[in-house]
Coordinates of C-alpha atoms and ligand atoms in Angstrom, one line a residue:
X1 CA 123.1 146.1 55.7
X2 CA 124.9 148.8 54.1
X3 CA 123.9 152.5 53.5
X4 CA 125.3 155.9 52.4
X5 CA 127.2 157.9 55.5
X6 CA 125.1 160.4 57.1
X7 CA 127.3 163.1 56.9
X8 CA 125.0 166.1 58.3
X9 CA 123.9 165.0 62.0
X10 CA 121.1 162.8 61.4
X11 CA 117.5 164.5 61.4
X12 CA 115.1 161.6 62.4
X13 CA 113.4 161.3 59.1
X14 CA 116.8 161.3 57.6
X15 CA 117.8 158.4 60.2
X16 CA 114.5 156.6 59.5
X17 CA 115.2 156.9 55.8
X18 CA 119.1 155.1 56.2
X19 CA 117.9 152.9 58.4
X20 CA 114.9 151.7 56.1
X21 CA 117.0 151.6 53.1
X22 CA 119.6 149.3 55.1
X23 CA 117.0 146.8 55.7
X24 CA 115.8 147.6 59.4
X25 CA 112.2 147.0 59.6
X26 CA 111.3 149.0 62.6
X27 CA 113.5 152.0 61.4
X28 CA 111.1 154.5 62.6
X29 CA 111.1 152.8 66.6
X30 CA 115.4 152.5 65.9
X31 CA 115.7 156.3 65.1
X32 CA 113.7 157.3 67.9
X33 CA 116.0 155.1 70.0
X34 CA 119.3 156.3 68.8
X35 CA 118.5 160.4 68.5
X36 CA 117.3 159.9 72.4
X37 CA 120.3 157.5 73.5
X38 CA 122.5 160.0 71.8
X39 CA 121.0 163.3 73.2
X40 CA 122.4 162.2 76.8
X41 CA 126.3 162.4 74.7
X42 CA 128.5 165.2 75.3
X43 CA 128.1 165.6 71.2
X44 CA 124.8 164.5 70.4
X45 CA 125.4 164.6 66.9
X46 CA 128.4 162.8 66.7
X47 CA 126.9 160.2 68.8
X48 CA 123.8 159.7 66.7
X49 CA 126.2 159.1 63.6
X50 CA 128.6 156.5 65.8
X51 CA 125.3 154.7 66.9
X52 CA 124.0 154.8 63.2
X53 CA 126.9 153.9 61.5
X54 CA 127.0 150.8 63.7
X55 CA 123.3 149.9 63.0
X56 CA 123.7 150.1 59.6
X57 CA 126.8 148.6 59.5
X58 CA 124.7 145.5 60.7
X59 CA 125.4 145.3 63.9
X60 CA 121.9 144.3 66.2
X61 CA 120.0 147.2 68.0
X62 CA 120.8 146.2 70.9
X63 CA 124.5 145.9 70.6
X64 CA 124.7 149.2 69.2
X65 CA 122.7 150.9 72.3
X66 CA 124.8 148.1 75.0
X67 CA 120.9 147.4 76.2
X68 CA 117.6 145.8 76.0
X69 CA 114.5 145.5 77.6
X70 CA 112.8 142.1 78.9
X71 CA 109.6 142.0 80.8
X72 CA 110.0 145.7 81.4
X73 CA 113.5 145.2 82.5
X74 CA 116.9 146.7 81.0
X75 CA 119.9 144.8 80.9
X76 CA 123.4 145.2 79.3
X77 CA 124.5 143.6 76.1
X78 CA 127.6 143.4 74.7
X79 CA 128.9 142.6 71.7
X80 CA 129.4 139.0 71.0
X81 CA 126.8 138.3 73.6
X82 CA 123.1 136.8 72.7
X83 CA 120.7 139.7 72.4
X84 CA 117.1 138.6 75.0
X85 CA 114.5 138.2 72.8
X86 CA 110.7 139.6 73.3
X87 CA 109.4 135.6 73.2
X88 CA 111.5 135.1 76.2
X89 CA 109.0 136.7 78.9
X90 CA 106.8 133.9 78.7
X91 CA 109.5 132.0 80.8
X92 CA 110.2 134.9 83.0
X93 CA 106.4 135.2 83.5
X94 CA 106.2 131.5 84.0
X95 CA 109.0 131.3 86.2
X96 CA 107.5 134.3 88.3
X97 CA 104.1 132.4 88.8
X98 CA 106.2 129.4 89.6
X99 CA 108.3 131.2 92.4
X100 CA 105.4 132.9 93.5
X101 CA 103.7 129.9 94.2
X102 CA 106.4 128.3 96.6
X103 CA 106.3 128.2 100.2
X104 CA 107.4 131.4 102.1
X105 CA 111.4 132.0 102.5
X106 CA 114.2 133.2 99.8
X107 CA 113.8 131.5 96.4
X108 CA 117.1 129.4 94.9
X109 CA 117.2 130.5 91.3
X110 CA 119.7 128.4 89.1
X111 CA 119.7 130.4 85.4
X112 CA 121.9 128.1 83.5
X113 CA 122.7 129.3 79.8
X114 CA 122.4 132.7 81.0
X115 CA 123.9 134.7 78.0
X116 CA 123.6 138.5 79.5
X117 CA 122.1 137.3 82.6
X118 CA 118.6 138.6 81.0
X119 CA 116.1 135.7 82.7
X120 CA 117.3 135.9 85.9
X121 CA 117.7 140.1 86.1
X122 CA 113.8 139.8 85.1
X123 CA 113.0 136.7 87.3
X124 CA 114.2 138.6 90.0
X125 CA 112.7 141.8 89.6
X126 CA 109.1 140.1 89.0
X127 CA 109.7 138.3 91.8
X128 CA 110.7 141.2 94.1
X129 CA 107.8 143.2 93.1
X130 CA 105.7 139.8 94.6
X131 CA 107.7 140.5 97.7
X132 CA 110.0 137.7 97.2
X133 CA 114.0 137.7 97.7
X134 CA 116.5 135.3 95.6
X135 CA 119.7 133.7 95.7
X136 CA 120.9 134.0 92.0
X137 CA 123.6 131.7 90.6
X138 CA 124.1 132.2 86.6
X139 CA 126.1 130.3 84.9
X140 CA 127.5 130.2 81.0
X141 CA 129.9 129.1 78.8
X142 CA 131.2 132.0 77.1
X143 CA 133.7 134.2 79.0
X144 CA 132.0 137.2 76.7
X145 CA 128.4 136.0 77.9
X146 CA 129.9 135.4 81.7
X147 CA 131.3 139.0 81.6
X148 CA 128.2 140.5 80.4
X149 CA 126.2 138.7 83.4
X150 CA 128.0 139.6 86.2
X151 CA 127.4 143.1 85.2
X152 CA 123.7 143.0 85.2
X153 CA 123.9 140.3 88.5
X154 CA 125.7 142.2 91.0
X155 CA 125.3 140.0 93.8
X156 CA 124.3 137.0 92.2
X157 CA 127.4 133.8 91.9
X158 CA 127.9 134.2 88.1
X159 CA 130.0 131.7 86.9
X160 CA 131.6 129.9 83.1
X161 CA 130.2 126.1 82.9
X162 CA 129.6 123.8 80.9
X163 CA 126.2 123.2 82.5
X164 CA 126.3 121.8 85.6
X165 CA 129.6 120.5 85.5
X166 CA 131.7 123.3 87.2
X167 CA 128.6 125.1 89.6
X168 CA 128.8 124.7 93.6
X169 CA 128.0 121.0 94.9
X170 CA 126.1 123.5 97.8
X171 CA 123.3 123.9 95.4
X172 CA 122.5 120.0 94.4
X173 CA 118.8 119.5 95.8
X174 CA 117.7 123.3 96.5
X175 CA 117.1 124.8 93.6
X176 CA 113.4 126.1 93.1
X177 CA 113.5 128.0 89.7
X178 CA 116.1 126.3 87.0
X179 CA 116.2 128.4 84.0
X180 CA 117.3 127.3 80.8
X181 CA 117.0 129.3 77.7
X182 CA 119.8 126.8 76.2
X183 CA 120.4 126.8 72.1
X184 CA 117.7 125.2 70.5
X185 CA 118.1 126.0 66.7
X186 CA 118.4 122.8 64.9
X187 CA 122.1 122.5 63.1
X188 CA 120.3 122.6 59.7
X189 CA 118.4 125.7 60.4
X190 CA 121.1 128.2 61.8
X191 CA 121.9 129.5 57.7
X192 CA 118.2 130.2 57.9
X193 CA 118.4 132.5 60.5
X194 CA 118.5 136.5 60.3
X195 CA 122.2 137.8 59.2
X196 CA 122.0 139.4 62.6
X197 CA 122.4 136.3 64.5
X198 CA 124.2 134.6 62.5
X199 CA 127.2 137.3 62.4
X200 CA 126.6 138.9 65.0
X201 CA 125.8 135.6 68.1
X202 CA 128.5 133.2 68.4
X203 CA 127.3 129.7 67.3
X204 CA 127.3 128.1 70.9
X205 CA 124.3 130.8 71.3
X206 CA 121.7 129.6 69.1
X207 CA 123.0 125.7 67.9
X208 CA 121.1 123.1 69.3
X209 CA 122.5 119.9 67.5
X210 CA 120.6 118.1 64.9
X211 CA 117.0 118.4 66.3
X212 CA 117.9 121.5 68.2
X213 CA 117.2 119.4 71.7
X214 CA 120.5 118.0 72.4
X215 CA 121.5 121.0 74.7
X216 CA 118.0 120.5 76.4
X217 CA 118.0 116.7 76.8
X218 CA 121.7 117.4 78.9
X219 CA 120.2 119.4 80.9
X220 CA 117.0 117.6 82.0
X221 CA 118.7 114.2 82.4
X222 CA 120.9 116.3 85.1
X223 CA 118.0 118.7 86.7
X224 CA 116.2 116.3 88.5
X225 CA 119.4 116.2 90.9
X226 CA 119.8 120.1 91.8
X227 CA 116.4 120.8 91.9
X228 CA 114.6 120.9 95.4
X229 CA 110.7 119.2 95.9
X230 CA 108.6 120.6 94.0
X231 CA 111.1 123.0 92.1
X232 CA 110.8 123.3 88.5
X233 CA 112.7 123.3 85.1
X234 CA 111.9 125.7 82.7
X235 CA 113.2 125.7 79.1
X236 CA 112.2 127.7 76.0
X237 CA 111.6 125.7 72.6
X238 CA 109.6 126.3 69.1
X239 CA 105.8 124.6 68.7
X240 CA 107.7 121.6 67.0
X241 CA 109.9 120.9 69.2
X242 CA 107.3 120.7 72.4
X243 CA 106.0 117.7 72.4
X244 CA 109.6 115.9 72.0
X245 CA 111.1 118.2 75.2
X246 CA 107.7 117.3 77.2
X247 CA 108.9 114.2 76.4
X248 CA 112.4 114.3 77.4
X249 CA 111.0 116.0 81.4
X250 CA 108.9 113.2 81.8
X251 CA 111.3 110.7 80.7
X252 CA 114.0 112.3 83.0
X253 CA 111.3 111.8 86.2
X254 CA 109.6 115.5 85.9
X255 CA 105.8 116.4 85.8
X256 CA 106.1 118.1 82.5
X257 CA 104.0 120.1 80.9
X258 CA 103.8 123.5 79.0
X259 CA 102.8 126.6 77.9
X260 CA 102.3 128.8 74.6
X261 CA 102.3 132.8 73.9
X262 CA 100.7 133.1 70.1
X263 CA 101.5 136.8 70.3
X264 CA 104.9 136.6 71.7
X265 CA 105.5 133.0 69.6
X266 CA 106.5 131.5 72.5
X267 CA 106.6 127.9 74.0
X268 CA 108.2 127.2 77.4
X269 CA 108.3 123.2 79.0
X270 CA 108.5 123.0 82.6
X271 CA 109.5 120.2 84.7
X272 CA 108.4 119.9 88.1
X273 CA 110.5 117.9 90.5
X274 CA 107.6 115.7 92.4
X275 CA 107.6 115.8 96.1
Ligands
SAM301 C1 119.8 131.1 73.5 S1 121.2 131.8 74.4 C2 120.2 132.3 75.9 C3 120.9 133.4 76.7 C4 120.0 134.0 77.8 N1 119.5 133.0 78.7 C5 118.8 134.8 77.2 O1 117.7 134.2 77.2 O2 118.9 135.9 76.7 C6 122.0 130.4 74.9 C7 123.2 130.5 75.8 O3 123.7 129.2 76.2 C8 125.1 129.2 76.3 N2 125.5 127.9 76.2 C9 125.5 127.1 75.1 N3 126.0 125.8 75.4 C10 126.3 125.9 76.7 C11 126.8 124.9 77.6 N4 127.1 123.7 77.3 N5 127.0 125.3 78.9 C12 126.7 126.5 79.3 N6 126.2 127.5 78.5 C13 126.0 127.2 77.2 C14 125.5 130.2 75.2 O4 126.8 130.7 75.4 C15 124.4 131.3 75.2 O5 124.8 132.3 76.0

């Protein structure tokens, strides 16, 4: 994405126009974005041509602003970190129903994969407004993704693992909510994906191995021991992949089943633990 310099400060239809030409397909949304991010800037003007420049440069939306919005709520990204996508509030919504749902008392909520911390920050909040409190533990990684979360989970246990493999033993058998947006792009499919991601979201982000489910099959071959009765996984995936990762629950001892968003293009598996 590559465009001339704005070199007057940018009026919005002159944003809209550099931004369309550089390939941004909501460029009208982006300006309006940027001209009101930068008005709060000591130089407004100078700020709306940093914030520009950036976009254009090809750097993601969200990156460029340091936020995004999931399920209503804003978190922090930063750069090198996996921007939330929109698709993703079916598992925050599903995860909120789920939580809901359990007997009275805090909620354990174990957000493994966690990238900026986005699922829990949201799981939380929906579940606050249903009067519920939570114990957070988020876990990642990527020192950049760790970073990132602990910023937008003050008060949660935010911590770099490979899964399960470094989290606190005090957890094993009381977790209610396990969230797992893990990588689930298929190897062969990552040079298909938008330039954006590609340059932009370090590999560990969106590779899934070969059939984009060897991240997923780790995790629910391990779940069934943190999870508490009647606590469930969650884990996004596309409409291919579904049946397979129903599969792979059940097989690992879960009542799996799922759910589908055609407007948001989402599919989430969940796993309950029976008992
Ligand atoms: C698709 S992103 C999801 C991020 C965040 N949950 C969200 O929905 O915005 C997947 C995340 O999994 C992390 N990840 C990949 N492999 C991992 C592993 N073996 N252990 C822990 N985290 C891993 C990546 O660093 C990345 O932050």
């Amino acid at each position: 994405m590559h465009g001339p310099p704005v070199s007057q400060p940018a009026t919005e239809e002159a944003l809209v126009r550099r931004l369309r030409a550089a390939g941004c397909v909501f460029a009208e949304e982006e300006a309006a974005l940027i001209l009101e991010q930068a008005g709060t800037a000591a130089d407004p003007a100078a700020e709306a041509e940093r914030l520009a420049g950036a976009r254009v440069g090809g750097l993601p939306l969200e990156v460029v602003l340091g936020w995004a919005e999931l399920a209503g709520v804003r978190v922090v990204v930063e750069p090198g970190v996996f921007v939330p996508r929109r698709r993703t509030e079916l598992m925050v919504a599903t995860a909120v129903e789920l939580g809901a749902a359990r007997p009275e008392g805090p909620l354990v909520l174990l957000d493994l994969c966690c990238g900026s911390g986005a699922v829990a920050v949201a799981v939380t909040h929906g579940l606050g407004r249903r009067g519920r409190t939570v114990e957070v533990t988020a876990a990642d990684l990527d020192d950049a993704a760790v970073r990132c979360a602990a910023r937008n989970l003050p008060g949660a246990r935010v911590l770099r693992s490979d899964l399960f493999a470094d989290l606190p033993v005090d957890l094993q058998g009381r977790v209610d909510l396990l969230t797992a947006n893990v990588p689930y792009v298929p190897t062969g499919a990552v040079a298909l994906m938008p330039r954006e991601a590609r340059e932009h979201e370090p590999r560990m982000a969106l590779d899934g191995g070969d059939d984009g489910l060897v991240v997923l099959r780790r995790v629910a071959a391990q779940a069934p021991a943190w999870l508490a009765p009647g606590g469930s996984l969650l884990v996004e995936t596309s409409e291919e992949q579904e049946p397979t990762a129903v599969a792979v629950l059940a097989d690992a001892g879960l009542d799996a089943g799922s759910r589908a968003d055609d407007e948001l293009g989402a599919t989430v598996v969940v796993g309950t633990q029976p008992g």
